[in-house]
CSV table of C-alpha atoms in Angstrom, one decimal:
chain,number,residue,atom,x,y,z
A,1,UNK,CA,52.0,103.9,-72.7
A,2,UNK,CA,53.5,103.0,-76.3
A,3,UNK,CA,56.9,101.2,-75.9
A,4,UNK,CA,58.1,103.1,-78.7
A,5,UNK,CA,58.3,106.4,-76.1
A,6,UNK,CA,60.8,104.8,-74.2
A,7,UNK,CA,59.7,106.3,-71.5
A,8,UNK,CA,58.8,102.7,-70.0
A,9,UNK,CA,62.5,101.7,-70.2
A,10,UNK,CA,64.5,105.0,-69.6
A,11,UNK,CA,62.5,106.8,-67.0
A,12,UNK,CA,62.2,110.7,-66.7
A,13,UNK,CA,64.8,113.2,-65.7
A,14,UNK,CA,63.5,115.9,-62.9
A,15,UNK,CA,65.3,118.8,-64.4
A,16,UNK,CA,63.6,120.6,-61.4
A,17,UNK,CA,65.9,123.9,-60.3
A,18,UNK,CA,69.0,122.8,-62.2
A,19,UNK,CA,68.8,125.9,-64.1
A,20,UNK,CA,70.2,127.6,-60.8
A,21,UNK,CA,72.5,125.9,-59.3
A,22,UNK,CA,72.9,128.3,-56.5
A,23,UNK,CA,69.3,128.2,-55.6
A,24,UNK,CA,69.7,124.8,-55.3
A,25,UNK,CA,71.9,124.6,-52.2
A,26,UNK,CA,69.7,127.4,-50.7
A,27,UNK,CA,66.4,125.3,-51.3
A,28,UNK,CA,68.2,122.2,-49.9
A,29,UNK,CA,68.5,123.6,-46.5
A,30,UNK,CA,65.4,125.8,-46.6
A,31,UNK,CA,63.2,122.5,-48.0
A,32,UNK,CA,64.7,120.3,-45.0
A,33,UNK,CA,64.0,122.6,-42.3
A,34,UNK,CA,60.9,123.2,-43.7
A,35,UNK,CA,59.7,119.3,-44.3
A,36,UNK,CA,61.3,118.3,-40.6
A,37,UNK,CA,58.7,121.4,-39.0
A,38,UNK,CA,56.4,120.2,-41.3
A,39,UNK,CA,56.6,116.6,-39.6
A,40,UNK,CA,56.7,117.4,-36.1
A,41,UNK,CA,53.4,120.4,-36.6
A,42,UNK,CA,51.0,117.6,-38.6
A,43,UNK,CA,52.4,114.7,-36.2
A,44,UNK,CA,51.9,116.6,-33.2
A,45,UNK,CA,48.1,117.5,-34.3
A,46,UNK,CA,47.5,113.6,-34.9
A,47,UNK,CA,49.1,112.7,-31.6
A,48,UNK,CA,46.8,115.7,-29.6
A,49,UNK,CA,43.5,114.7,-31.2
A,50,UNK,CA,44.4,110.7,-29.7
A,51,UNK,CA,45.4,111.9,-26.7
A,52,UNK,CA,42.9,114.7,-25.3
A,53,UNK,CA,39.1,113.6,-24.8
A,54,UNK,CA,38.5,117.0,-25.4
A,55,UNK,CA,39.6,117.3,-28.9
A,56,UNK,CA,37.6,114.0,-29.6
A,57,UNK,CA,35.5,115.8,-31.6
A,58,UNK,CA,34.3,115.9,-35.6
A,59,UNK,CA,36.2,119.3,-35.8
A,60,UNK,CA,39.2,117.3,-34.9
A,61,UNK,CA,38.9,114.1,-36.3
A,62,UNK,CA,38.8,116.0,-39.5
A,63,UNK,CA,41.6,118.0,-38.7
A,64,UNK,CA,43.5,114.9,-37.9
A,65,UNK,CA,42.7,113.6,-41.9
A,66,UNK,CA,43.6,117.3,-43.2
A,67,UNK,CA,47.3,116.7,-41.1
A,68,UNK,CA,47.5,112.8,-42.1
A,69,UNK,CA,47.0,114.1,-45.2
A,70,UNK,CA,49.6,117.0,-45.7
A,71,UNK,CA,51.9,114.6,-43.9
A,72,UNK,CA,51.8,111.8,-47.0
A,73,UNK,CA,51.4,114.7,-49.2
A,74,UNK,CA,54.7,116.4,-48.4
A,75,UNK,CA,56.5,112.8,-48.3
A,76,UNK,CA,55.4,111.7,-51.8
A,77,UNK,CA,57.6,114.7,-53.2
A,78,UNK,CA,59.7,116.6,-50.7
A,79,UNK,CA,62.3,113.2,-50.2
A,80,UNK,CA,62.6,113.0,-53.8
A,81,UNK,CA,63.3,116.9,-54.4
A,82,UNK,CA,65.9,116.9,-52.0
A,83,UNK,CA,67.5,113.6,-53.1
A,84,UNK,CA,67.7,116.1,-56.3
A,85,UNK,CA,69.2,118.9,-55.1
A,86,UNK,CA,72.4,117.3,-53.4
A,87,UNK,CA,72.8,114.8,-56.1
A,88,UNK,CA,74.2,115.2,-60.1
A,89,UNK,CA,71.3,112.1,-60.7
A,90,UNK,CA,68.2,113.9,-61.1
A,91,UNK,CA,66.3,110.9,-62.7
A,92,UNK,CA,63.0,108.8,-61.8
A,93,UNK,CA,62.0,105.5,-63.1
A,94,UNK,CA,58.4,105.0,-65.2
A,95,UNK,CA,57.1,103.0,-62.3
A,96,UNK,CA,58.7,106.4,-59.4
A,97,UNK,CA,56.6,109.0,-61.6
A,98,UNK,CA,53.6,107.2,-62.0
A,99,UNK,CA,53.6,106.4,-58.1
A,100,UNK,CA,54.4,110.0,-57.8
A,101,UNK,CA,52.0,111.6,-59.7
A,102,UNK,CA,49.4,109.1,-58.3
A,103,UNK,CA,49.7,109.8,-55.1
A,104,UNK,CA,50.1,113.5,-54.9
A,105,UNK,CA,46.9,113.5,-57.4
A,106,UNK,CA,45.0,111.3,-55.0
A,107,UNK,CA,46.2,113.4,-51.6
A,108,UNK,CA,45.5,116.7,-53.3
A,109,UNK,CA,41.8,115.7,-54.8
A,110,UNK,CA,40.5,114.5,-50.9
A,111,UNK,CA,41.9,117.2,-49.3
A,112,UNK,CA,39.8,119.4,-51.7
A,113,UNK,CA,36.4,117.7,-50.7
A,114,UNK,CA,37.5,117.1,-47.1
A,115,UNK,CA,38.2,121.2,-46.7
A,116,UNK,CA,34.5,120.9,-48.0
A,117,UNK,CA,33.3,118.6,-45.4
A,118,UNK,CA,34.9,120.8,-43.2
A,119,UNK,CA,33.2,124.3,-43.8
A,120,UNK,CA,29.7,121.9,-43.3
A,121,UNK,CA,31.0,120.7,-40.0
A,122,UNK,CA,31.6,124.4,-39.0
A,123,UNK,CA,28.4,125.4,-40.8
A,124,UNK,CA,26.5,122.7,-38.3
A,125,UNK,CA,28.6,123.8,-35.4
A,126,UNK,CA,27.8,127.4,-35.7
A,127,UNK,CA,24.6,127.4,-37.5
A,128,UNK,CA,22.6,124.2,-35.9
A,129,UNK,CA,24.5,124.4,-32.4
A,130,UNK,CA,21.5,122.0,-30.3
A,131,UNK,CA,21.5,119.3,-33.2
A,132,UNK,CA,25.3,119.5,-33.9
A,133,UNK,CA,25.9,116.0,-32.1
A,134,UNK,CA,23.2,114.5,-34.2
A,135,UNK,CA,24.0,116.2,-37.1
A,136,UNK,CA,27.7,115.1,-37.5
A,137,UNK,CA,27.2,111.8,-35.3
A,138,UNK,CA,30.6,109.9,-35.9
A,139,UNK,CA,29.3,107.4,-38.0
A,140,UNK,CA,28.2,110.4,-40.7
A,141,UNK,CA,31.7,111.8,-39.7
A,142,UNK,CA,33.4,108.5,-40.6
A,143,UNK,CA,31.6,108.5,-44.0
A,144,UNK,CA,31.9,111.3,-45.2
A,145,UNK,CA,36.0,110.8,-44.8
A,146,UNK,CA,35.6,107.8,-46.5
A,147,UNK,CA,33.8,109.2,-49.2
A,148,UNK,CA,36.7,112.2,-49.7
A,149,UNK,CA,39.4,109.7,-49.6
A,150,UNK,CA,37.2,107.5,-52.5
A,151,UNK,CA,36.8,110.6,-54.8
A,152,UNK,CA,40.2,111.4,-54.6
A,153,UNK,CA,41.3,107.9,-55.3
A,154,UNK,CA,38.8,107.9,-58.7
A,155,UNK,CA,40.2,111.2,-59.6
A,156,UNK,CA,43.8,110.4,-59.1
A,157,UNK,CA,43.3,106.9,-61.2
A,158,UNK,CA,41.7,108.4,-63.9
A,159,UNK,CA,44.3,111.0,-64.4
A,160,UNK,CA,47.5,108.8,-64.2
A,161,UNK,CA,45.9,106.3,-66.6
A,162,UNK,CA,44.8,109.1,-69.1
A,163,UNK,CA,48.2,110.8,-68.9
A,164,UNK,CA,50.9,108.0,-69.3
A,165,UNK,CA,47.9,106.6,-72.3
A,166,UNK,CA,49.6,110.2,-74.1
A,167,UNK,CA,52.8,110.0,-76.6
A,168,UNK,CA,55.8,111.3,-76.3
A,169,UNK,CA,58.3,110.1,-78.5
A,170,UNK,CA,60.8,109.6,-76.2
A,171,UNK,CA,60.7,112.8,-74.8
A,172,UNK,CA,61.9,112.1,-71.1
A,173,UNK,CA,62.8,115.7,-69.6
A,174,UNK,CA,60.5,116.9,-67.3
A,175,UNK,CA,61.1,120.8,-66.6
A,176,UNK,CA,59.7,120.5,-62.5
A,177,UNK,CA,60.6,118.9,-59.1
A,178,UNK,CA,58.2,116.1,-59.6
A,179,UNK,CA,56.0,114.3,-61.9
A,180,UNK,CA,52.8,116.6,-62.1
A,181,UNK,CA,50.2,116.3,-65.1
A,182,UNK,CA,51.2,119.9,-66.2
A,183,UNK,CA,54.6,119.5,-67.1
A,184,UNK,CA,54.0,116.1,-68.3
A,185,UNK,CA,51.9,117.4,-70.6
A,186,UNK,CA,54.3,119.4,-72.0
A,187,UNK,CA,56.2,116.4,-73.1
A,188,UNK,CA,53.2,115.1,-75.1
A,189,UNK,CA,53.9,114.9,-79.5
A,190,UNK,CA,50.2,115.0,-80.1
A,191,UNK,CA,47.8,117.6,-79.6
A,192,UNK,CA,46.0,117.3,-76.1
A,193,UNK,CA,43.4,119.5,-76.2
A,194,UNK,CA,40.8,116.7,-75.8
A,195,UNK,CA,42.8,115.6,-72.8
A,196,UNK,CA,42.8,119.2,-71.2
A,197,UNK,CA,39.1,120.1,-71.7
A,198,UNK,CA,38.7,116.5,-69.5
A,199,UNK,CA,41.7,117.8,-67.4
A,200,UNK,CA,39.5,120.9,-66.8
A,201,UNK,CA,36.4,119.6,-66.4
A,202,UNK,CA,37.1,117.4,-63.7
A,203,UNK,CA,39.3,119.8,-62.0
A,204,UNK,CA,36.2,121.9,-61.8
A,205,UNK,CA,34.4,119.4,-60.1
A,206,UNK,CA,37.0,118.4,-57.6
A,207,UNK,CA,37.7,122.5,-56.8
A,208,UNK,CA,34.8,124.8,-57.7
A,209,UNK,CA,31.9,122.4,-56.3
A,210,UNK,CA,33.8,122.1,-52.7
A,211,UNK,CA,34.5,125.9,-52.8
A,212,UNK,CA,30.6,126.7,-53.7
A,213,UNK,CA,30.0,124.7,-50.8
A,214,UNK,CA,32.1,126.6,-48.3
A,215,UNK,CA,31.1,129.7,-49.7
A,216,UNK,CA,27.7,128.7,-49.1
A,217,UNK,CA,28.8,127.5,-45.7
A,218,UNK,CA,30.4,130.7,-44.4
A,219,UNK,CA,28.1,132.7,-46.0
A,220,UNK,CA,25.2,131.3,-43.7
A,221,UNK,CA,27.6,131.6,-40.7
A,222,UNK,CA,28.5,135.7,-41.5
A,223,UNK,CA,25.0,136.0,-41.6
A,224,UNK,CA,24.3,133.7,-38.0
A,225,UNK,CA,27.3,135.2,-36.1
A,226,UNK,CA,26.3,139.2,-36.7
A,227,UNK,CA,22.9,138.3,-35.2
A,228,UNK,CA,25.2,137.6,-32.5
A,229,UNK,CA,24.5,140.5,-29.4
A,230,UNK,CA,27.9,139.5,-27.9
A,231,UNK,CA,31.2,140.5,-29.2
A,232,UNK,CA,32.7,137.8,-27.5
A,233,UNK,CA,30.3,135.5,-29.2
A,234,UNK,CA,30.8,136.8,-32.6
A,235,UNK,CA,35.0,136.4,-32.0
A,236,UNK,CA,34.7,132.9,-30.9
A,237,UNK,CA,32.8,132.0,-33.5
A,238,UNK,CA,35.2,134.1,-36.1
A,239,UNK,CA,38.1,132.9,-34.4
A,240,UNK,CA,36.6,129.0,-35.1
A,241,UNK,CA,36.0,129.7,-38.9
A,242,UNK,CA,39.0,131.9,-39.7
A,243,UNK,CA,41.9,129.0,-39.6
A,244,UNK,CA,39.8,126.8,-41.5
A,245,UNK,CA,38.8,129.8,-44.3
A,246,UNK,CA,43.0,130.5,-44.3
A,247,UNK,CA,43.8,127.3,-45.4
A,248,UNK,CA,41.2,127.1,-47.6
A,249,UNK,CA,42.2,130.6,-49.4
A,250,UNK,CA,46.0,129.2,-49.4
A,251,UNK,CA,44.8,125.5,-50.9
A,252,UNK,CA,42.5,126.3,-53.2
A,253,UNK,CA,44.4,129.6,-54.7
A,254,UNK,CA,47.5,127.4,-55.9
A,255,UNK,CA,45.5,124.3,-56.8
A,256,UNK,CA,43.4,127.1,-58.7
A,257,UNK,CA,46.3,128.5,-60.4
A,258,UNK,CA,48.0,125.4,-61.3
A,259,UNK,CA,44.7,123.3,-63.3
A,260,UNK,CA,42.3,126.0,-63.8
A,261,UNK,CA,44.0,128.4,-66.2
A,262,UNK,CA,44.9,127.2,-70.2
A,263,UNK,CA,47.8,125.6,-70.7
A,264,UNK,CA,48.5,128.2,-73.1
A,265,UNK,CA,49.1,130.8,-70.4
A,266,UNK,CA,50.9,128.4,-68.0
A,267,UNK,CA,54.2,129.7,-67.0
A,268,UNK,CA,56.5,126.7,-66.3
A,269,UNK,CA,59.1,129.1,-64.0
A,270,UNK,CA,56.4,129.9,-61.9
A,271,UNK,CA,54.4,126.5,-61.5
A,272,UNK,CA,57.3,125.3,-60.1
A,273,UNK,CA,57.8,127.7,-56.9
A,274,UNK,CA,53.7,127.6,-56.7
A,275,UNK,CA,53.8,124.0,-56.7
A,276,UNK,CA,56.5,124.4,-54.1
A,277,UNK,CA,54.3,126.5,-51.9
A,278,UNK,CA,51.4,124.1,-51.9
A,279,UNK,CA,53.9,120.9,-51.5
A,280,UNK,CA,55.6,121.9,-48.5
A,281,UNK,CA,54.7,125.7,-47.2
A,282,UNK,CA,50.8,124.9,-47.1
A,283,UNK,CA,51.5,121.4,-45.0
A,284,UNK,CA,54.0,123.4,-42.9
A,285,UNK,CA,51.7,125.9,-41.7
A,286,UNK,CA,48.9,124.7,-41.6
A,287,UNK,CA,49.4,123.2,-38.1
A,288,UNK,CA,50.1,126.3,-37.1
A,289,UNK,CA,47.2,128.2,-38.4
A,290,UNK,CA,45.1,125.4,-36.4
A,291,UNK,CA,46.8,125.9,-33.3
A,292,UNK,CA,48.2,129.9,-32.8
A,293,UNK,CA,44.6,130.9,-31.7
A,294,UNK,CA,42.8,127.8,-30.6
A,295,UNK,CA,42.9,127.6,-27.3
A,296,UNK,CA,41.8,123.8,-26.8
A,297,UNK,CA,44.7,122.5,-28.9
A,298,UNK,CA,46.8,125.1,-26.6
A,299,UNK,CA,45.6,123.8,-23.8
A,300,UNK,CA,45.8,120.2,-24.5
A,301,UNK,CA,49.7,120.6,-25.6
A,302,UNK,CA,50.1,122.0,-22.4
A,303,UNK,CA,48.6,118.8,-20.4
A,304,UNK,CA,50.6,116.8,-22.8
A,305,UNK,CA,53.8,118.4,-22.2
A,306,UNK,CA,53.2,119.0,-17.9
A,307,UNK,CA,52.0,115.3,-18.4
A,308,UNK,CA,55.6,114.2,-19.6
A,309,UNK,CA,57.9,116.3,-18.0
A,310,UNK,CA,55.8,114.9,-14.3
């Protein structure tokens, strides 16, 4: 970035929710009950899928990426926010908001292609059920994890290069709860539609192509599972696709809403609570989505738990 910005010396100021201070005090409380439930669901998953043989599976070795995940997601901002809300210093150096925006980029773009790799596991499941051990043998598993983790990373460092390469004349104030390329944007003294065509071009690569593949996915499994005679066939199979298809229609609708739409039309108000929702809410269920009708993760907390307590 160009010295003269003073960003590189000053750091930013996170005016965040500032506007309303009695909102703040609220959010506080809400945001650390919230991020504490949100540590114990995704830690819990993690600590199932190492303990039970039976959850030893792709399903859940990809589950327990999507939970790692949300975990190191939800730490890269929530900390911060609510170092913000109970304190008059709301600022964060250059190096803090690069970090930031770095890492919540690079979570954010794998979790997009691993929710892709994960409507192809249950495509295989479903779909190919005598080759699904050969199909997703752990060694493809273990790749194609890698691989999600390696696009994100790309994704993330071409972004926080290309933003902090913008001016901004010394404009430090960033009107959110942490640094995100939006706002940031917003601070820029040149005109950045080159940057937001790339912005929105790449954002449709990391978003629409893993969503055509899910469609694609549970399109072919609808079509499997009502060829299905049993009912109780078809609602097993449903009741295996549904968490997965939740959590993609909560993911992908913010992530949507937040880099897909012009900047022109961007509301900054409501980016921030729908950044909110997919920072902390999303991570905080999604544990629960995975487990409220699965009965092996049910079952294997329950041997966990008789385990401890004998």
């Amino acid at each position: 970035m160009d010295p003269k910005n003073g960003s590189s010396f000053t750091g930013f100021i996170l005016l965040g929710f500032s506007d309303r201070p009695q909102l703040e005090r609220v959010l506080f409380v809400v945001l650390l009950i919230f991020y504490l439930l949100t540590l114990l669901g995704n830690t819990g998953i993690i600590a199932l899928s190492r303990l039970d043989p039976h959850l030893q599976t792709p399903m859940y070795f990809f589950l327990s990426n999507l939970s790692f995940l949300d975990l190191c997601y939800t730490t890269s901002t929530v900390p911060q926010l609510l170092v913000d809300l109970r304190g008059p210093d709301k600022s964060i150096s250059f190096a803090g908001c690069v970090a930031q925006l770095f890492v919540s980029l690079w979570l954010g773009s794998t979790e997009c292609i691993l929710l892709g790799v994960m409507a192809f596991d249950r495509y295989a499941a479903v779909c190919r059920p005598l080759h699904y051990t050969v199909i997703m043998h752990p060694r493809l598993c273990a790749l194609m994890a890698s691989a999600s983790w390696f696009i994100g990373f790309v994704n993330s460092s071409l972004h926080t290069v290309l933003i902090f390469l913008v001016p901004l004349c010394g404009r430090n104030k960033i009107d959110h709860f942490f640094c995100e390329i939006p706002p940031l944007l917003k601070l820029a003294c040149v005109d950045t539609t080159v940057y937001e065509s790339e912005l929105f071009s790449v954002s449709v690569m990391i978003l629409l192509i893993p969503v055509a593949l899910i469609t694609f996915s549970y399109g072919q499994i609808v079509r499997v599972v009502l060829a299905i005679k049993s009912a109780s066939g078809q609602r097993k199979a449903f009741g295996t696709c549904g968490s997965h298809l939740t959590v993609v229609s909560l993911f992908y609708g913010t992530g949507i809403y937040i880099y897909l739409q012009p900047s022109n039309n961007y509301s900054q108000d409501q980016g921030k609570f729908i950044s909110l929702f997919y920072t902390i809410v999303t991570p905080m269920v999604n544990p629960v989505i995975y487990t409220l009708r699965n009965k092996d993760v049910m079952g294997a907390m329950r041997k966990v738990l008789c385990r401890g307590f004998s």
